XYZ file of C-alpha atoms in Angstrom:
562
model
C -23.874 6.856 -6.436
C -20.882 9.089 -7.093
C -20.264 10.831 -10.410
C -17.464 9.400 -12.517
C -16.183 12.937 -13.127
C -15.831 13.503 -9.393
C -13.890 10.268 -9.055
C -11.636 11.304 -11.935
C -10.920 14.696 -10.388
C -10.274 13.165 -6.971
C -7.904 10.579 -8.459
C -5.945 13.190 -10.412
C -5.791 15.534 -7.410
C -4.565 12.703 -5.207
C -1.924 11.782 -7.774
C -0.761 15.393 -7.918
C -0.543 15.488 -4.124
C 1.620 12.361 -4.062
C 3.932 13.676 -6.728
C 4.228 17.001 -4.914
C 5.126 15.274 -1.640
C 7.697 13.056 -3.360
C 9.240 16.008 -5.222
C 9.442 18.076 -2.044
C 10.861 15.139 -0.098
C 13.656 14.692 -2.648
C 14.508 18.396 -2.764
C 14.362 18.967 0.982
C 14.784 15.710 2.909
C 13.094 16.505 6.193
C 13.086 13.200 8.059
C 16.551 11.530 7.681
C 18.218 13.983 10.072
C 15.406 13.986 12.642
C 15.762 11.001 14.998
C 12.182 11.311 16.218
C 10.637 11.490 12.718
C 12.780 8.999 10.801
C 11.430 5.830 12.505
C 7.869 7.140 12.096
C 8.306 7.540 8.333
C 10.063 4.171 8.140
C 7.272 2.439 10.079
C 4.553 4.012 7.960
C 6.419 3.075 4.789
C 6.492 -0.543 5.980
C 2.698 -0.346 5.928
C 2.896 -0.547 2.121
C 2.298 -4.188 3.046
C -1.356 -3.231 3.481
C -2.351 -3.156 -0.170
C -5.862 -3.163 -1.644
C -6.026 -6.822 -0.644
C -5.910 -5.653 2.978
C -8.222 -2.695 2.423
C -10.945 -4.521 0.498
C -10.059 -8.204 0.492
C -9.731 -8.629 4.260
C -13.367 -7.642 4.744
C -14.431 -9.995 1.951
C -12.414 -12.820 3.495
C -13.996 -12.135 6.902
C -17.459 -12.331 5.348
C -16.650 -15.639 3.657
C -14.404 -17.317 6.246
C -14.828 -15.482 9.553
C -11.505 -15.336 11.396
C -9.857 -16.587 8.204
C -8.931 -12.969 7.478
C -6.509 -12.828 10.429
C -3.480 -14.740 9.054
C -2.363 -11.871 6.799
C -1.974 -9.809 9.992
C -0.824 -12.522 12.394
C 2.127 -13.528 10.215
C 3.761 -10.061 10.169
C 3.024 -9.576 13.870
C 4.795 -12.842 14.705
C 7.817 -11.727 12.692
C 7.855 -8.323 14.400
C 7.605 -9.936 17.837
C 9.958 -12.906 17.464
C 11.870 -12.560 14.205
C 12.630 -8.854 13.996
C 16.357 -9.508 14.248
C 16.152 -11.092 10.789
C 15.195 -7.680 9.402
C 17.933 -6.048 11.465
C 20.558 -8.460 10.110
C 19.317 -7.929 6.556
C 19.507 -4.144 6.946
C 23.030 -4.274 8.419
C 24.280 -6.465 5.596
C 22.523 -4.431 2.899
C 24.239 -1.267 4.096
C 27.711 -2.838 4.222
C 27.346 -4.591 0.848
C 25.490 -1.786 -1.007
C 22.577 -4.085 -1.794
C 19.866 -2.662 -4.080
C 17.342 -5.525 -4.298
C 16.510 -8.954 -2.959
C 18.085 -10.501 -6.067
C 21.263 -8.544 -5.404
C 21.268 -9.678 -1.764
C 20.883 -13.396 -2.465
C 23.402 -13.398 -5.300
C 25.926 -11.449 -3.192
C 25.634 -14.036 -0.438
C 26.430 -16.853 -2.831
C 29.481 -15.686 -4.732
C 27.967 -12.793 -6.720
C 26.309 -15.306 -9.016
C 24.658 -13.560 -11.990
C 22.702 -16.684 -12.784
C 21.228 -16.800 -9.283
C 20.354 -13.085 -9.431
C 18.607 -13.606 -12.778
C 16.661 -16.561 -11.357
C 15.458 -14.495 -8.392
C 14.445 -11.655 -10.720
C 12.461 -13.978 -12.998
C 10.652 -15.604 -10.069
C 9.807 -12.183 -8.641
C 8.445 -10.995 -11.989
C 6.238 -14.036 -12.563
C 5.060 -14.171 -8.954
C 4.215 -10.484 -8.569
C 2.216 -10.102 -11.796
C -0.944 -11.625 -10.223
C -0.431 -9.349 -7.208
C -0.263 -6.249 -9.408
C -3.356 -7.481 -11.212
C -5.069 -7.532 -7.817
C -4.498 -3.787 -7.419
C -6.002 -2.996 -10.813
C -8.915 -5.292 -10.088
C -9.565 -3.605 -6.739
C -9.562 -0.072 -8.155
C -11.755 -1.101 -11.090
C -14.172 -2.796 -8.682
C -14.353 0.325 -6.483
C -15.101 2.495 -9.520
C -17.882 0.130 -10.597
C -19.428 0.149 -7.124
C -19.329 3.926 -6.747
C -20.585 4.763 -10.253
C -23.069 1.908 -10.532
C -21.607 0.615 -13.809
C -21.803 -3.110 -14.377
C -18.268 -3.389 -15.709
C -16.158 -2.839 -18.795
C -17.477 -3.894 -22.195
C -14.339 -3.304 -24.229
C -10.605 -2.902 -23.959
C -10.536 0.881 -24.122
C -13.590 1.306 -21.872
C -12.008 -0.618 -19.009
C -10.975 1.764 -16.199
C -8.386 -0.769 -15.004
C -6.330 -0.103 -18.157
C -6.034 3.578 -17.343
C -5.387 2.795 -13.683
C -2.506 0.535 -14.754
C -1.023 3.218 -17.012
C -1.469 5.932 -14.392
C 0.257 3.872 -11.707
C 3.061 3.014 -14.139
C 3.538 6.741 -14.706
C 3.711 7.308 -10.925
C 6.336 4.594 -10.529
C 8.381 6.035 -13.398
C 8.326 9.522 -11.919
C 9.135 8.314 -8.410
C 11.803 5.705 -9.038
C 13.651 6.218 -12.331
C 15.176 9.648 -11.954
C 18.600 8.404 -10.839
C 20.741 5.458 -11.852
C 22.344 4.727 -8.492
C 19.791 2.439 -6.860
C 21.784 2.465 -3.606
C 20.737 6.072 -2.973
C 17.710 6.331 -0.732
C 14.462 7.528 -2.266
C 13.529 9.984 0.489
C 10.693 11.503 -1.533
C 9.186 8.135 -2.344
C 9.393 7.020 1.288
C 7.665 10.217 2.405
C 4.908 9.746 -0.192
C 4.395 6.099 0.801
C 4.226 7.112 4.475
C 1.537 9.676 3.613
C -0.393 7.012 1.720
C -0.264 4.754 4.760
C -1.746 7.505 6.911
C -4.519 8.142 4.370
C -5.565 4.502 4.025
C -5.519 4.039 7.801
C -7.696 7.123 8.339
C -10.120 5.920 5.646
C -10.331 2.412 7.126
C -10.850 3.744 10.638
C -13.536 6.163 9.401
C -15.536 3.356 7.796
C -14.922 1.099 10.787
C -16.185 3.701 13.274
C -19.216 4.355 11.074
C -19.950 0.616 10.998
C -19.577 0.401 14.786
C -21.996 3.304 15.321
C -24.419 1.790 12.823
C -24.287 -1.534 14.691
C -24.749 0.024 18.137
C -28.503 0.462 17.539
C -29.034 -3.030 16.154
C -28.050 -5.470 18.875
C -30.085 -8.392 17.587
C -28.750 -7.973 14.075
C -25.222 -7.831 15.429
C -25.588 -11.090 17.343
C -27.036 -12.813 14.291
C -24.331 -11.421 12.005
C -21.487 -12.415 14.312
C -22.986 -15.895 14.511
C -23.114 -16.001 10.698
C -19.516 -14.815 10.401
C -17.759 -16.939 12.988
C -19.664 -20.212 13.232
C -19.862 -22.958 10.669
C -17.122 -21.387 8.518
C -13.773 -22.873 9.562
C -10.757 -20.943 8.306
C -9.258 -22.440 5.176
C -5.481 -22.766 5.158
C -5.059 -20.736 8.349
C -1.575 -22.031 9.196
C -0.238 -21.878 5.641
C -1.497 -18.310 5.192
C 0.129 -17.302 8.475
C 3.436 -18.817 7.349
C 3.272 -17.101 3.954
C 2.447 -13.743 5.562
C 5.350 -14.197 7.977
C 7.747 -14.747 5.077
C 6.203 -12.026 2.897
C 7.570 -9.238 5.105
C 11.112 -10.088 4.023
C 10.546 -11.932 0.726
C 8.186 -9.621 -1.158
C 10.356 -7.384 -3.358
C 8.533 -4.241 -2.234
C 8.810 -5.148 1.464
C 12.486 -5.986 1.105
C 13.048 -2.681 -0.678
C 11.312 -0.598 1.992
C 12.444 -2.571 5.054
C 16.033 -3.286 3.999
C 17.225 -1.185 1.067
C 15.573 2.053 2.226
C 16.434 1.585 5.906
C 18.368 4.743 6.837
C 19.313 3.644 10.347
C 19.253 0.062 11.605
C 18.058 1.281 15.010
C 14.748 2.184 13.365
C 13.923 -1.519 13.022
C 13.515 -1.890 16.792
C 11.124 1.056 16.962
C 9.252 0.070 13.835
C 8.379 -3.343 15.230
C 6.045 -1.598 17.694
C 4.804 1.211 15.447
C 4.145 -0.986 12.422
C 2.743 -3.693 14.693
C 0.306 -1.197 16.192
C -0.692 -0.116 12.688
C -1.519 -3.716 11.754
C -3.509 -4.274 14.941
C -5.564 -1.113 14.396
C -6.355 -1.725 10.747
C -7.220 -5.387 11.370
C -9.562 -4.379 14.210
C -11.588 -2.287 11.749
C -12.345 -5.327 9.615
C -14.657 -6.881 12.201
C -17.276 -4.097 12.515
C -17.285 -3.486 8.745
C -17.803 -7.172 7.957
C -20.436 -7.511 10.676
C -22.349 -4.446 9.485
C -22.113 -5.636 5.885
C -23.590 -9.031 6.728
C -26.274 -7.375 8.880
C -27.284 -4.959 6.126
C -26.877 -7.034 2.990
C -26.862 -10.593 4.268
C -25.018 -13.367 2.448
C -25.773 -14.055 -1.187
C -27.381 -10.640 -1.611
C -25.551 -9.828 -4.838
C -23.216 -7.338 -3.150
C -19.632 -8.465 -3.622
C -17.972 -9.319 -0.314
C -14.807 -7.439 -1.263
C -16.771 -4.246 -1.961
C -18.520 -3.908 1.410
C -16.107 -1.181 2.543
C -17.676 0.983 -0.184
C -21.161 -0.511 -0.346
C -21.903 0.053 3.353
C -21.636 3.875 3.403
C -23.258 4.077 -0.045
C -26.290 2.106 1.123
C -26.730 4.530 4.020
C -26.447 7.588 1.803
C -22.997 8.613 3.064
C -21.433 9.463 -0.274
C -18.676 11.570 1.280
C -17.602 8.652 3.452
C -17.734 6.348 0.432
C -15.456 8.777 -1.411
C -13.020 8.736 1.526
C -13.065 4.946 1.407
C -12.315 5.062 -2.325
C -9.325 7.333 -1.710
C -8.089 4.900 0.950
C -8.359 1.926 -1.402
C -6.764 3.863 -4.260
C -3.956 4.857 -1.909
C -3.386 1.250 -0.829
C -3.192 0.074 -4.428
C -0.993 2.945 -5.595
C 1.598 2.515 -2.860
C 1.989 -1.178 -3.550
C 2.279 -0.715 -7.321
C 4.823 2.116 -7.067
C 7.253 0.334 -4.746
C 6.850 -3.063 -6.438
C 7.416 -1.552 -9.880
C 10.559 0.257 -8.736
C 11.970 -2.861 -7.075
C 11.184 -5.113 -10.048
C 12.456 -2.598 -12.617
C 15.751 -2.391 -10.736
C 16.108 -6.176 -10.875
C 15.195 -6.289 -14.567
C 17.819 -3.704 -15.497
C 20.593 -4.878 -13.158
C 20.144 -8.646 -13.297
C 18.483 -9.476 -16.628
C 19.103 -6.864 -19.315
C 22.311 -4.964 -18.554
C 24.542 -8.036 -18.023
C 23.614 -9.183 -21.537
C 24.106 -5.747 -23.100
C 27.431 -5.136 -21.361
C 28.718 -8.550 -22.335
C 27.902 -7.859 -25.980
C 29.413 -4.361 -25.939
C 32.559 -5.505 -24.135
C 32.079 -3.207 -21.120
C 33.629 -0.274 -23.003
C 30.664 2.071 -23.282
C 30.793 5.565 -21.867
C 29.365 5.953 -18.363
C 26.798 8.532 -19.473
C 25.544 6.247 -22.244
C 25.209 3.315 -19.848
C 23.399 5.471 -17.257
C 20.881 6.704 -19.810
C 20.292 3.188 -21.079
C 19.710 1.852 -17.553
C 17.070 4.521 -16.859
C 15.212 3.787 -20.091
C 15.337 0.051 -19.439
C 13.746 0.606 -16.029
C 11.049 2.862 -17.479
C 10.229 0.372 -20.199
C 10.215 -2.463 -17.649
C 7.669 -0.607 -15.501
C 5.386 -0.077 -18.496
C 5.642 -3.686 -19.686
C 5.059 -4.959 -16.158
C 1.872 -2.885 -15.901
C 0.608 -4.198 -19.255
C 1.374 -7.829 -18.353
C -0.420 -7.484 -15.016
C -3.375 -5.862 -16.748
C -3.493 -8.707 -19.283
C -3.546 -11.214 -16.428
C -6.375 -9.264 -14.795
C -8.431 -9.277 -17.992
C -7.890 -12.956 -18.679
C -8.770 -14.059 -15.138
C -11.640 -11.642 -14.487
C -13.979 -14.511 -13.632
C -12.120 -14.958 -10.334
C -14.052 -12.756 -7.918
C -11.876 -12.976 -4.801
C -9.009 -10.592 -4.220
C -7.330 -12.875 -1.673
C -6.603 -15.567 -4.283
C -4.335 -13.174 -6.204
C -2.345 -12.088 -3.165
C -1.874 -15.519 -1.643
C -0.534 -16.893 -4.914
C 2.083 -14.115 -4.996
C 2.993 -14.791 -1.360
C 3.601 -18.463 -2.165
C 5.805 -17.530 -5.133
C 8.124 -15.159 -3.281
C 8.260 -17.573 -0.327
C 10.633 -19.572 -2.548
C 13.290 -16.996 -1.642
C 13.035 -17.861 2.062
C 15.249 -20.995 2.234
C 18.129 -19.253 0.454
C 17.590 -15.893 2.125
C 17.213 -17.067 5.728
C 19.488 -20.070 5.309
C 22.161 -17.782 3.921
C 22.061 -15.730 7.125
C 22.613 -18.622 9.531
C 23.914 -21.719 7.723
C 27.582 -21.762 6.731
C 27.154 -24.869 4.634
C 24.621 -23.397 2.201
C 26.118 -23.364 -1.291
C 25.257 -21.471 -4.443
C 24.494 -24.669 -6.334
C 22.176 -25.862 -3.578
C 20.256 -22.586 -3.386
C 19.935 -22.347 -7.177
C 18.692 -25.900 -7.586
C 16.320 -25.700 -4.628
C 14.843 -22.378 -5.724
C 14.396 -23.576 -9.297
C 12.656 -26.820 -8.325
C 10.547 -25.098 -5.658
C 9.399 -22.487 -8.143
C 8.602 -25.173 -10.718
C 6.461 -26.889 -8.069
C 4.687 -23.582 -7.406
C 3.975 -23.217 -11.118
C 2.599 -26.748 -11.314
C 0.500 -26.786 -8.144
C -0.749 -23.185 -7.962
C -0.282 -20.958 -11.017
C -1.182 -23.403 -13.796
C -4.353 -24.626 -12.009
C -5.376 -20.989 -11.435
C -4.859 -20.227 -15.130
C -6.801 -23.370 -16.010
C -9.740 -22.286 -13.851
C -9.624 -18.913 -15.610
C -10.260 -20.708 -18.897
C -6.760 -20.701 -20.366
C -6.514 -24.515 -20.546
C -8.736 -27.555 -20.382
C -9.626 -28.469 -16.801
C -9.300 -32.201 -17.340
C -5.605 -32.341 -16.431
C -6.318 -30.696 -13.053
C -9.075 -33.169 -12.209
C -7.460 -36.350 -13.525
C -3.762 -35.483 -13.777
C -1.665 -35.014 -16.922
C -2.138 -37.948 -19.336
C -4.615 -39.374 -16.812
C -1.905 -40.074 -14.210
C -3.896 -39.815 -10.995
C -0.988 -39.291 -8.574
C 0.236 -36.285 -10.583
C -2.924 -34.239 -10.075
C -1.564 -30.739 -9.276
C -3.877 -30.200 -6.313
C -3.599 -33.764 -4.926
C 0.055 -34.470 -5.646
C 1.187 -38.040 -4.765
C -2.302 -38.806 -3.538
C -2.310 -36.181 -0.796
C -5.949 -35.171 -0.308
C -7.907 -33.160 2.238
C -5.846 -29.959 1.956
C -6.928 -26.763 0.314
C -4.986 -25.879 -2.878
C -2.947 -23.109 -1.225
C -1.773 -25.261 1.688
C -1.041 -28.144 -0.665
C 0.997 -25.997 -3.074
C 2.833 -24.174 -0.294
C 3.774 -27.419 1.461
C 5.162 -29.146 -1.616
C 6.970 -26.132 -3.099
C 8.747 -25.186 0.136
C 9.510 -28.815 0.975
C 11.076 -29.421 -2.426
C 12.963 -26.126 -2.217
C 14.432 -26.571 1.278
C 15.156 -30.288 0.941
C 16.917 -29.816 -2.396
C 18.966 -26.916 -1.049
C 20.187 -28.976 1.903
C 20.919 -32.152 -0.065
C 22.738 -30.421 -2.917
C 24.668 -28.177 -0.493
C 25.755 -31.255 1.447
C 26.955 -32.886 -1.781
C 28.628 -29.800 -3.309
C 30.102 -27.690 -0.531
C 30.734 -23.954 -1.009
C 34.155 -23.066 -2.376
C 36.705 -20.664 -0.915
C 35.352 -17.678 -2.845
C 31.811 -18.391 -1.640
C 32.987 -18.742 1.961
C 34.899 -15.458 1.763
C 31.899 -13.594 0.397
C 29.578 -15.254 2.926
C 31.524 -14.065 6.002
C 29.845 -10.612 6.326
C 26.416 -12.220 5.911
C 26.898 -14.789 8.648
C 28.208 -12.349 11.261
C 27.064 -8.814 10.356
C 27.618 -7.541 13.904
C 31.360 -8.259 13.858
C 33.757 -5.533 12.793
C 36.000 -8.000 10.951
C 34.052 -11.204 10.263
C 36.028 -14.412 9.981
C 35.961 -16.633 6.931
C 32.798 -18.708 6.854
C 33.620 -22.327 7.522
C 36.633 -24.034 8.946
C 39.797 -25.165 7.208
C 38.731 -28.075 4.960
C 42.089 -29.881 5.086
C 42.595 -29.654 1.325
C 42.242 -26.934 -1.297
C 41.285 -27.298 -4.947
C 43.164 -25.449 -7.674
C 39.952 -23.652 -8.625
C 39.623 -22.328 -5.084
C 43.181 -20.972 -5.168
C 42.523 -19.277 -8.508
C 39.308 -17.746 -7.176
C 41.148 -16.486 -4.098
C 43.946 -14.987 -6.223
C 41.397 -13.330 -8.521
C 39.635 -11.837 -5.509
C 42.889 -10.405 -4.096
C 43.829 -8.863 -7.450
C 40.349 -7.368 -7.786
C 40.550 -5.786 -4.341
C 43.940 -4.265 -5.148
C 42.635 -2.755 -8.367
C 39.609 -1.392 -6.495
C 41.859 0.331 -3.926
C 43.891 1.928 -6.712
């Protein structure tokens, strides 16, 4: 076992290192002007995708479901191979439109709708809270494994509480020092890139150790591989691959790093190979670690599947290697929390709080007062987000699998995909269609995935999940309309995305986009053109409202030029 004091010192020292790198990166930006280094930093920053779910949960998933751990890697690889131009288009548009978040992007595409931006921000907040709870759960689990403690007995004795507060402090220091969210956070990107290197080195170190340990135990290896990859069919393989594919552009943190922080669009083409290689390497390490864990501990041994990255070196007396693994897992969790908190805090301030405050004050406040208020709103949002995620972690602590947290978040943010991708390629997509589809799709996600998960955690009576609300059998949230035989994730993903996309198309076909929407949509539909044409052809008639919107837009542009 490792002393808790050593873990505390290591955690504080690591935090100080991150802050020092971020501070130095902001004061002396070293990579933006170096063409050979900039894509490397960008690619490593994209690896913030590999959170503690990847570091710990992938091994646990491999132990439970064999090749069922692969979808979280296959999805991003498919996007990098075949859909990388989506990221390139997003980055081009974000630069030309000064986009600061995924909510800002979607609302800008559909007429600068504040209501749509607020809807995206609310969905992101609710969907990402379980994902943040995953990070706290993973760090708390690693501390319990290394120190030998059975777990927290009270609120103030729970290490996850202090982990949540510490990570909130990191996010505040990294991302709330300037009001202009369009400015690139060079220091943060450099720190996140360093974290990606650290967690990769830690994963490879444990993976190589597991491979060496297995090399002398051929019979055990054969038996373990047979245990891992036979008789355990992957659950929801296709749905998890789809969700992972969409997560690269729909997760707020991934959108922030891949799109908002993209310094040069040419880096996307290089990153598809560098980041893809990173994913291949880190996923390859899962197999020997899972195999060695099953060989050493067996199944049902009492050792948590998600903790085998730490338990394996500990069982062999390699405390130094176990400490390296802890640093890697802490790094994976910290990077995800920092970027997610910054992205969500920006949406809270820009799309939820400030529009209300400015409307009440009449938009006449001094610029300095508004800037100070925005910064404090973001800081408070980061703190409240950390406390809400911690509360979710405490209330659902009986759920022992890390993957369940992450997949639920993936399914939530996937509700952005129809509006986000459809807005890039479909001229007929309208604001009303995207709003209605996203709202109904998210409501379906709540009903089929989040509420059943909260029910299983003991928040509500389980009878409505088993028999349907009011005993209506065809409304059972995990067998909706009598559809049986699917796992809950696949079932919820299918219905939520189907409702979302179908509603968007039907409503958009009924209520076509107006002139103002088509004018604003032009740069999104053809970002490669120097002067994009108006989206959509001449309709043959024009409504008075469209003419007023066009006149208002012309007047606004003239005032802006003055």
